[in-house]
Amino acid sequence: MAYFETVNKIKYEGAKSTNPFAFKYYNPEEKINGKTMEEILRYSVAYWHTFNADGTDPFGAGTAIRPWDHLKGLDLAKARVEASFELFEKLDAPFFAFHDVDISPEGSTLKETNENLDVIVAMIKDYMKTSKVKLLWNTANMFTNPRYTHGAATSPNADVFAYSAAKVKKGLEVAKELGAENYVFWGGREGYETLLNTDMKLEMDNLARFFHMAVDYAKEIGLNVPFLIEPKPKEPTKHQYDFDVATGLAFLQKYDLTDYFKFNIEANHATLAGHTFEHELRTARINGMLGSVDANQGDTLLGWDTDEFPTDLYTNTLAMYEILKNGGLGKGGLNFDAKVRRGSFDTDDLFHAHIAGMDAFAVGLKVANKLIEDKVLDSFVEDRYSSYTQGIGLDIVEGKTNFRELEKYALGLTGVKNQSGRTERLKAQINQYLLETLNA
Ligand code: XLS
Ligand code: NI
Ligand code: NI
């Protein structure tokens, strides 16, 4: 049975195409520096936004009209799996990602929940045999159920810590069973509401204990995939412990976890933390910690995670710049952790949204690649720091000098001459590259 009868397989038709159900810029087979766009971009569909979300917001009921609306329980879960593989196929998406509770319903006990999960995981595994789609990552939802009110691994209640451990244990087994490329930890409630009732040190120590146990268990079952922390500063908690990449990195370093973890960086989480997307990507990249990306965008007028499909070409260009400079995403991918707007309620919108995001990142890739090829920023930056390649600057970077010598040197200077940073010129060049690519 077809769930999305109005849509056929989406093909690349080029920038002149007026077919709404065609890619204009994303050509999976097109090679950029010897690799296909498909191999570089590694697009992934987020199960929760595409098959579970119904448009509910704090002020109103769901609006989405879906062909599985009449179903319940395991039947609903099975229909969603069928629909998901139809959508992956039609979009030609190489990856998907899910939380445990997205794919199968929770039972009244943990045992029942796990049994439901087993049924659906077996079904997904079966579908994966005849599909090219792979699991980019899975994760445990430890924020929706009321048991996580005060956190999961950082809950003041040891029973909740134990329950959460059981959930992640099962999640790691599912990752192994489905051949996941990564395993994600997003700590939505790993933080606090107020310090008045919080033992912050114990909570953070416990979070590290939890991660070490996860590492140990993965080793035990032979699951050899990167673990990814997904930083977010707030929402739903007032303060989340893995606030941003730098904060998360300090945590991993303090608790000796850097060998096993990298970051899954989400655009909208970066902006909530008061950073640009490219800042978070850069911070991870220069520390060798860029694992994967939740590709979405926020709204600067709204103070929460709006999870919009990433259509901003400028931001996508700067993001792809970091990703290419990283040598790609390795086992990571660009996961569309994004949802259609509440008013975009029919199933066609699911396709329009993914096409929009896939095309917009393909543009970003092309422009970023050209910027790198032509060394537009590199040659400027190289020149800007050239004082460190000779004389006193070289002594500084080679650790061959000290305060006494530097004072002597400074005393001998007749004046200090700086160069312009040329911000506006560089921005204009990026615009030029963007427009040239679009008009090519
Ligand atoms: C929420 C997060 C979440 C994670 C997976 O803000 O982005 O969707 O990606 O738990
Ligand atoms: Ni996310
Ligand atoms: Ni998010």
Coordinates of C-alpha atoms and ligand atoms in Angstrom, one line a residue:
M1 CA 0.0 0.0 0.0
A2 CA 1.2 3.5 -0.8
Y3 CA 1.0 6.2 1.9
F4 CA 2.1 9.0 -0.3
E5 CA 0.3 8.5 -3.5
T6 CA 0.6 12.0 -4.8
V7 CA 4.4 11.8 -4.9
N8 CA 6.7 9.8 -7.1
K9 CA 10.4 9.3 -6.7
I10 CA 12.1 12.7 -6.5
K11 CA 14.7 13.2 -9.2
Y12 CA 17.3 15.9 -9.9
E13 CA 16.0 18.1 -12.7
G14 CA 18.3 21.1 -12.4
A15 CA 17.8 24.8 -11.4
K16 CA 15.4 25.6 -14.2
S17 CA 12.9 22.9 -13.2
T18 CA 9.4 24.1 -12.2
N19 CA 8.4 20.7 -10.9
P20 CA 7.9 21.2 -7.1
F21 CA 8.7 17.5 -6.6
A22 CA 12.2 17.6 -8.1
F23 CA 15.6 18.5 -6.8
K24 CA 17.0 21.7 -8.3
Y25 CA 20.5 21.6 -6.8
Y26 CA 20.9 18.3 -5.0
N27 CA 22.2 15.9 -7.6
P28 CA 23.1 12.8 -5.6
E29 CA 25.5 11.5 -8.3
E30 CA 27.3 14.8 -9.0
K31 CA 30.9 14.6 -7.9
I32 CA 32.6 17.3 -5.9
N33 CA 36.3 16.7 -5.4
G34 CA 36.0 13.0 -6.3
K35 CA 33.1 12.3 -4.0
T36 CA 29.4 12.3 -4.8
M37 CA 27.0 14.8 -3.2
E38 CA 25.2 11.8 -1.6
E39 CA 28.5 10.6 0.0
I40 CA 29.4 14.0 1.3
L41 CA 26.0 15.2 2.5
R42 CA 24.8 12.0 4.1
Y43 CA 21.2 13.2 4.5
S44 CA 19.1 11.7 7.2
V45 CA 15.3 11.9 7.9
A46 CA 14.3 12.4 11.5
Y47 CA 11.6 9.9 12.3
W48 CA 10.0 11.9 15.2
H49 CA 9.4 15.1 13.2
T50 CA 8.3 13.3 10.0
F51 CA 6.2 10.4 11.3
N52 CA 5.2 11.2 14.9
A53 CA 4.8 15.0 15.1
D54 CA 1.2 16.2 14.5
G55 CA 1.7 19.9 14.8
T56 CA 0.6 20.2 18.4
D57 CA 1.8 23.3 20.1
P58 CA 1.3 24.7 23.6
F59 CA -1.8 26.6 22.4
G60 CA -3.4 24.2 20.1
A61 CA -4.1 20.6 19.0
G62 CA -2.4 18.8 16.2
T63 CA -3.2 19.8 12.6
A64 CA -1.4 17.2 10.6
I65 CA -3.4 14.9 8.3
R66 CA -1.7 11.6 8.0
P67 CA -2.8 8.3 6.4
W68 CA -2.0 6.5 9.6
D69 CA -4.2 8.7 11.8
H70 CA -6.9 6.1 12.4
L71 CA -4.5 3.5 13.8
K72 CA -3.3 2.9 17.4
G73 CA -0.6 1.1 19.3
L74 CA 1.5 -1.4 17.5
D75 CA -0.6 -1.2 14.3
L76 CA 0.2 2.5 14.2
A77 CA 3.9 1.8 14.8
K78 CA 3.9 -0.7 11.9
A79 CA 2.1 1.6 9.5
R80 CA 4.7 4.3 10.3
V81 CA 7.5 2.0 9.5
E82 CA 5.9 1.1 6.1
A83 CA 5.3 4.8 5.4
S84 CA 8.8 5.7 6.5
F85 CA 10.5 3.4 4.0
E86 CA 8.3 4.6 1.3
L87 CA 9.4 8.2 2.0
F88 CA 13.1 7.3 2.3
E89 CA 12.8 5.6 -1.0
K90 CA 11.0 8.4 -2.7
L91 CA 13.4 11.0 -1.4
D92 CA 16.4 8.7 -2.0
A93 CA 17.5 9.5 1.6
P94 CA 20.5 7.4 2.6
F95 CA 19.9 7.6 6.4
F96 CA 17.3 8.0 9.1
A97 CA 17.4 8.5 12.9
F98 CA 15.0 7.8 15.7
H99 CA 14.3 7.8 19.4
D100 CA 13.1 4.5 20.9
V101 CA 9.6 5.9 21.6
D102 CA 9.2 7.2 18.1
I103 CA 9.2 3.8 16.5
S104 CA 7.2 1.8 19.1
P105 CA 4.7 2.5 21.8
E106 CA 5.6 2.3 25.5
G107 CA 4.0 -0.5 27.4
S108 CA 2.8 -0.4 31.0
T109 CA 6.1 -2.0 32.2
L110 CA 9.7 -1.7 31.0
K111 CA 9.5 -5.3 29.9
E112 CA 6.4 -4.7 27.8
T113 CA 8.1 -1.6 26.3
N114 CA 11.1 -3.6 25.3
E115 CA 9.0 -6.3 23.8
N116 CA 7.2 -3.8 21.6
L117 CA 10.5 -2.4 20.6
D118 CA 11.7 -5.8 19.6
V119 CA 8.8 -6.3 17.3
I120 CA 9.3 -3.0 15.5
V121 CA 13.1 -3.3 15.4
A122 CA 12.7 -6.7 13.7
M123 CA 10.4 -5.2 11.2
I124 CA 12.8 -2.3 10.5
K125 CA 15.6 -4.7 10.1
D126 CA 13.7 -6.6 7.5
Y127 CA 12.9 -3.5 5.5
M128 CA 16.5 -2.4 5.7
K129 CA 17.5 -5.7 3.9
T130 CA 15.9 -4.5 0.7
S131 CA 16.5 -0.8 1.1
K132 CA 19.7 1.2 0.8
V133 CA 18.7 3.4 3.8
K134 CA 20.9 3.0 6.9
L135 CA 20.5 4.1 10.5
L136 CA 22.5 7.2 11.1
W137 CA 21.8 7.0 14.8
N138 CA 19.3 6.1 17.4
T139 CA 18.8 7.4 20.9
A140 CA 16.6 6.9 24.0
N141 CA 13.9 9.5 24.7
M142 CA 14.5 10.3 28.3
F143 CA 12.5 13.5 28.5
T144 CA 8.9 12.9 27.6
N145 CA 7.7 10.5 30.2
P146 CA 6.9 12.1 33.6
R147 CA 9.5 9.8 35.3
Y148 CA 12.1 12.1 33.9
T149 CA 10.6 15.3 35.4
H150 CA 13.8 15.9 37.4
G151 CA 16.2 14.5 34.8
A152 CA 17.4 11.0 33.7
A153 CA 21.0 10.3 34.6
T154 CA 21.0 13.6 36.6
S155 CA 17.8 12.9 38.5
P156 CA 18.0 13.2 42.2
N157 CA 16.2 9.8 42.3
A158 CA 18.5 6.8 41.9
D159 CA 15.6 4.7 40.6
V160 CA 15.3 7.0 37.7
F161 CA 19.0 6.7 37.1
A162 CA 18.6 2.9 37.0
Y163 CA 15.6 3.1 34.7
S164 CA 17.5 5.4 32.3
A165 CA 20.5 3.0 32.3
A166 CA 18.1 0.2 31.3
K167 CA 16.7 2.4 28.4
V168 CA 20.2 3.2 27.1
K169 CA 21.3 -0.4 27.5
K170 CA 18.4 -1.4 25.3
G171 CA 19.2 1.5 22.9
L172 CA 22.8 0.3 22.5
E173 CA 21.5 -3.2 21.7
V174 CA 19.1 -1.8 19.1
A175 CA 22.0 0.2 17.6
K176 CA 24.0 -3.0 17.3
E177 CA 21.1 -4.9 15.8
L178 CA 20.4 -2.3 13.1
G179 CA 24.0 -1.4 12.4
A180 CA 23.7 2.2 13.5
E181 CA 26.6 4.5 12.5
N182 CA 26.4 6.5 15.8
Y183 CA 24.6 6.6 19.1
V184 CA 23.3 10.0 20.3
F185 CA 22.8 11.4 23.8
W186 CA 20.6 14.5 23.9
G187 CA 20.1 15.5 27.5
G188 CA 16.9 17.5 27.4
R189 CA 16.3 17.2 31.1
E190 CA 19.9 16.8 32.2
G191 CA 20.1 20.2 33.8
Y192 CA 18.2 22.1 36.4
E193 CA 15.2 24.3 37.0
T194 CA 16.7 26.1 40.0
L195 CA 19.9 25.8 42.0
L196 CA 17.9 26.1 45.2
N197 CA 17.1 22.4 45.1
T198 CA 20.1 21.1 43.1
D199 CA 23.3 19.3 43.9
M200 CA 25.0 20.3 40.7
K201 CA 28.3 18.5 41.5
L202 CA 26.6 15.2 42.2
E203 CA 24.4 15.5 39.1
M204 CA 27.3 16.1 36.8
D205 CA 29.4 13.3 38.5
N206 CA 26.5 11.0 38.0
L207 CA 26.1 12.0 34.3
A208 CA 29.8 11.1 33.8
R209 CA 29.3 7.7 35.6
F210 CA 26.3 7.1 33.4
F211 CA 28.4 7.8 30.2
H212 CA 31.2 5.5 31.4
M213 CA 28.8 2.7 32.0
A214 CA 27.4 3.2 28.5
V215 CA 31.0 3.0 27.1
D216 CA 31.6 -0.2 29.1
Y217 CA 28.4 -1.8 27.9
A218 CA 29.0 -0.9 24.2
K219 CA 32.5 -2.5 24.5
E220 CA 30.9 -5.5 26.1
I221 CA 28.5 -6.1 23.2
G222 CA 30.9 -5.1 20.5
L223 CA 29.2 -1.9 19.5
N224 CA 32.0 0.2 18.1
V225 CA 30.4 3.5 17.1
P226 CA 31.0 7.1 18.0
F227 CA 28.8 8.3 20.9
L228 CA 27.5 11.8 20.2
I229 CA 26.6 14.4 22.7
E230 CA 24.1 17.0 21.3
P231 CA 24.7 20.3 23.2
K232 CA 21.8 22.5 23.9
P233 CA 21.7 25.4 26.4
K234 CA 18.1 25.2 27.6
E235 CA 14.6 24.0 26.8
P236 CA 13.0 22.1 28.3
T237 CA 15.3 22.7 31.3
K238 CA 16.2 26.3 32.3
H239 CA 19.8 25.3 32.2
Q240 CA 21.1 22.2 30.4
Y241 CA 24.6 20.9 31.5
D242 CA 25.9 20.4 27.9
F243 CA 25.2 24.0 27.2
D244 CA 27.4 24.3 24.0
V245 CA 30.3 22.5 22.5
A246 CA 32.9 24.2 24.6
T247 CA 31.0 23.4 27.8
G248 CA 30.5 19.8 26.7
L249 CA 34.1 19.5 25.8
A250 CA 35.3 20.6 29.2
F251 CA 32.9 18.0 30.7
L252 CA 34.3 15.2 28.5
Q253 CA 37.9 16.2 29.3
K254 CA 37.3 16.5 33.1
Y255 CA 35.7 13.0 33.2
D256 CA 38.1 11.3 30.8
L257 CA 35.5 10.6 28.1
T258 CA 37.0 12.3 25.0
D259 CA 38.1 9.0 23.4
Y260 CA 34.5 7.8 23.0
F261 CA 32.5 10.9 22.4
K262 CA 32.1 13.5 19.7
F263 CA 29.4 16.1 19.2
N264 CA 26.2 16.2 17.2
I265 CA 25.8 19.8 16.5
E266 CA 22.3 21.3 15.9
A267 CA 22.0 24.7 14.2
N268 CA 19.1 25.9 16.3
H269 CA 20.8 24.8 19.6
A270 CA 23.8 26.9 18.6
T271 CA 21.8 30.0 18.2
L272 CA 19.9 29.4 21.5
A273 CA 23.3 29.3 23.1
G274 CA 24.1 32.7 21.7
H275 CA 26.5 31.3 19.0
T276 CA 26.3 31.0 15.3
F277 CA 26.0 27.5 13.8
E278 CA 29.4 27.9 12.3
H279 CA 30.9 28.8 15.6
E280 CA 29.8 25.5 17.1
L281 CA 31.0 23.6 14.1
R282 CA 34.4 25.4 14.2
T283 CA 34.8 24.8 17.9
A284 CA 34.2 21.1 17.4
R285 CA 36.3 20.9 14.3
I286 CA 39.4 22.4 15.7
N287 CA 39.2 20.1 18.6
G288 CA 38.7 17.0 16.5
M289 CA 35.2 16.5 17.9
L290 CA 32.9 17.1 15.0
G291 CA 30.7 14.0 14.8
S292 CA 27.4 14.7 13.1
V293 CA 25.0 17.5 12.5
D294 CA 21.3 18.1 13.2
A295 CA 20.5 20.3 10.2
N296 CA 17.8 22.7 10.9
Q297 CA 17.4 26.4 11.5
G298 CA 15.8 28.6 14.1
D299 CA 14.1 31.9 14.1
T300 CA 15.9 34.8 15.6
L301 CA 12.6 36.4 16.6
L302 CA 11.6 33.4 18.6
G303 CA 13.5 32.2 21.7
W304 CA 13.0 28.5 21.3
D305 CA 14.0 25.5 19.2
T306 CA 11.7 26.0 16.2
D307 CA 13.4 23.2 14.3
E308 CA 12.7 24.6 10.9
F309 CA 14.0 23.0 7.7
P310 CA 17.3 24.6 6.8
T311 CA 16.7 26.8 3.8
D312 CA 19.1 29.6 4.6
L313 CA 21.7 29.4 1.9
Y314 CA 24.2 31.7 3.6
T315 CA 24.2 29.8 6.9
N316 CA 24.3 26.4 5.0
T317 CA 27.3 27.7 3.1
L318 CA 29.3 28.6 6.2
A319 CA 28.3 25.3 7.8
M320 CA 29.4 23.3 4.7
Y321 CA 32.6 25.3 4.8
E322 CA 33.4 23.9 8.3
I323 CA 32.3 20.4 7.3
L324 CA 34.5 20.4 4.2
K325 CA 37.4 21.8 6.2
N326 CA 36.8 18.9 8.6
G327 CA 37.4 16.5 5.8
G328 CA 33.7 15.6 5.8
L329 CA 31.5 14.2 8.5
G330 CA 33.0 10.7 8.6
K331 CA 30.3 8.4 10.1
G332 CA 28.1 11.4 10.8
G333 CA 25.5 13.0 8.5
L334 CA 23.2 15.9 8.0
N335 CA 20.1 14.8 9.9
F336 CA 17.0 17.0 9.3
D337 CA 16.0 17.5 12.9
A338 CA 13.3 19.7 11.5
K339 CA 9.6 19.8 11.3
V340 CA 7.1 21.2 8.9
R341 CA 5.2 24.3 10.2
R342 CA 1.8 23.7 11.9
G343 CA 0.1 25.2 8.9
S344 CA 1.9 22.9 6.5
F345 CA -0.3 19.9 7.5
D346 CA -0.6 17.6 4.5
T347 CA 1.8 14.8 3.5
D348 CA 3.0 16.7 0.4
D349 CA 4.6 19.2 2.8
L350 CA 6.8 16.5 4.2
F351 CA 8.3 16.2 0.7
H352 CA 8.5 19.9 0.0
A353 CA 10.3 20.4 3.3
H354 CA 12.9 17.7 2.7
I355 CA 13.5 18.8 -0.9
A356 CA 13.9 22.4 0.3
G357 CA 16.5 21.4 2.9
M358 CA 18.4 19.0 0.6
D359 CA 18.6 21.5 -2.1
A360 CA 19.7 24.3 0.2
F361 CA 22.5 22.3 1.7
A362 CA 23.6 21.2 -1.8
V363 CA 24.0 24.9 -2.7
G364 CA 25.9 25.4 0.5
L365 CA 28.2 22.5 -0.4
K366 CA 28.9 23.9 -3.9
V367 CA 29.6 27.4 -2.7
A368 CA 31.8 26.3 0.2
N369 CA 33.8 24.0 -2.1
K370 CA 34.4 26.9 -4.5
L371 CA 35.4 29.2 -1.7
I372 CA 37.9 26.6 -0.5
E373 CA 39.2 25.8 -4.0
D374 CA 39.8 29.5 -4.7
K375 CA 41.3 30.0 -1.2
V376 CA 39.1 33.1 -0.8
L377 CA 39.2 33.0 3.0
D378 CA 42.3 30.9 3.4
S379 CA 44.6 33.2 1.6
F380 CA 43.2 36.2 3.5
V381 CA 43.6 34.4 6.8
E382 CA 47.0 33.2 5.9
D383 CA 48.2 36.7 5.1
R384 CA 46.5 38.1 8.2
Y385 CA 48.5 35.8 10.5
S386 CA 51.7 36.0 8.5
S387 CA 53.6 37.8 11.3
Y388 CA 53.7 34.4 13.1
T389 CA 55.6 32.7 10.3
Q390 CA 58.9 34.7 10.8
G391 CA 60.9 36.6 13.3
I392 CA 59.5 37.2 16.7
G393 CA 56.1 35.6 15.7
L394 CA 57.8 32.4 14.7
D395 CA 59.7 32.4 18.0
I396 CA 56.3 32.8 19.8
V397 CA 54.6 29.9 18.1
E398 CA 57.7 27.7 18.5
G399 CA 57.8 28.4 22.2
K400 CA 61.3 29.9 21.9
T401 CA 60.8 33.2 23.7
N402 CA 59.6 34.6 27.0
F403 CA 58.3 37.8 28.6
R404 CA 61.8 39.3 29.1
E405 CA 62.7 38.9 25.5
L406 CA 59.3 40.1 24.3
E407 CA 59.6 43.2 26.4
K408 CA 63.0 43.9 24.9
Y409 CA 61.5 43.5 21.5
A410 CA 58.6 45.7 22.3
L411 CA 60.8 48.4 23.7
G412 CA 62.6 48.5 20.3
L413 CA 59.5 49.0 18.3
T414 CA 58.9 52.4 16.9
G415 CA 55.2 51.9 16.4
V416 CA 52.6 49.1 15.8
K417 CA 51.0 48.9 12.4
N418 CA 47.8 46.8 12.0
Q419 CA 46.1 45.6 8.8
S420 CA 42.4 46.0 8.1
G421 CA 40.2 43.0 8.9
R422 CA 38.2 43.6 5.7
T423 CA 34.9 42.1 7.1
E424 CA 32.7 43.8 4.6
R425 CA 34.9 42.9 1.6
L426 CA 34.9 39.2 2.6
K427 CA 31.1 39.2 3.1
A428 CA 30.7 40.7 -0.4
Q429 CA 32.9 38.0 -1.8
I430 CA 30.8 35.3 -0.3
N431 CA 27.7 36.9 -1.8
Q432 CA 29.4 36.9 -5.1
Y433 CA 30.3 33.2 -4.9
L434 CA 26.7 32.4 -3.8
L435 CA 25.2 34.2 -6.7
E436 CA 27.7 32.9 -9.2
T437 CA 26.9 29.3 -8.1
L438 CA 23.2 29.9 -8.3
N439 CA 23.5 31.4 -11.8
A440 CA 25.9 28.8 -13.1
Ligands
XLS1 C1 15.8 18.5 20.8 C2 16.8 17.7 20.2 C3 16.4 16.3 19.9 C4 17.6 15.4 19.6 C5 17.3 14.0 19.8 O1 16.0 19.7 20.9 O2 17.3 18.3 19.0 O3 15.5 16.2 18.9 O4 18.1 15.6 18.4 O5 16.9 13.6 21.1
NI2 NI 18.5 17.5 17.6
NI3 NI 16.7 20.5 18.9

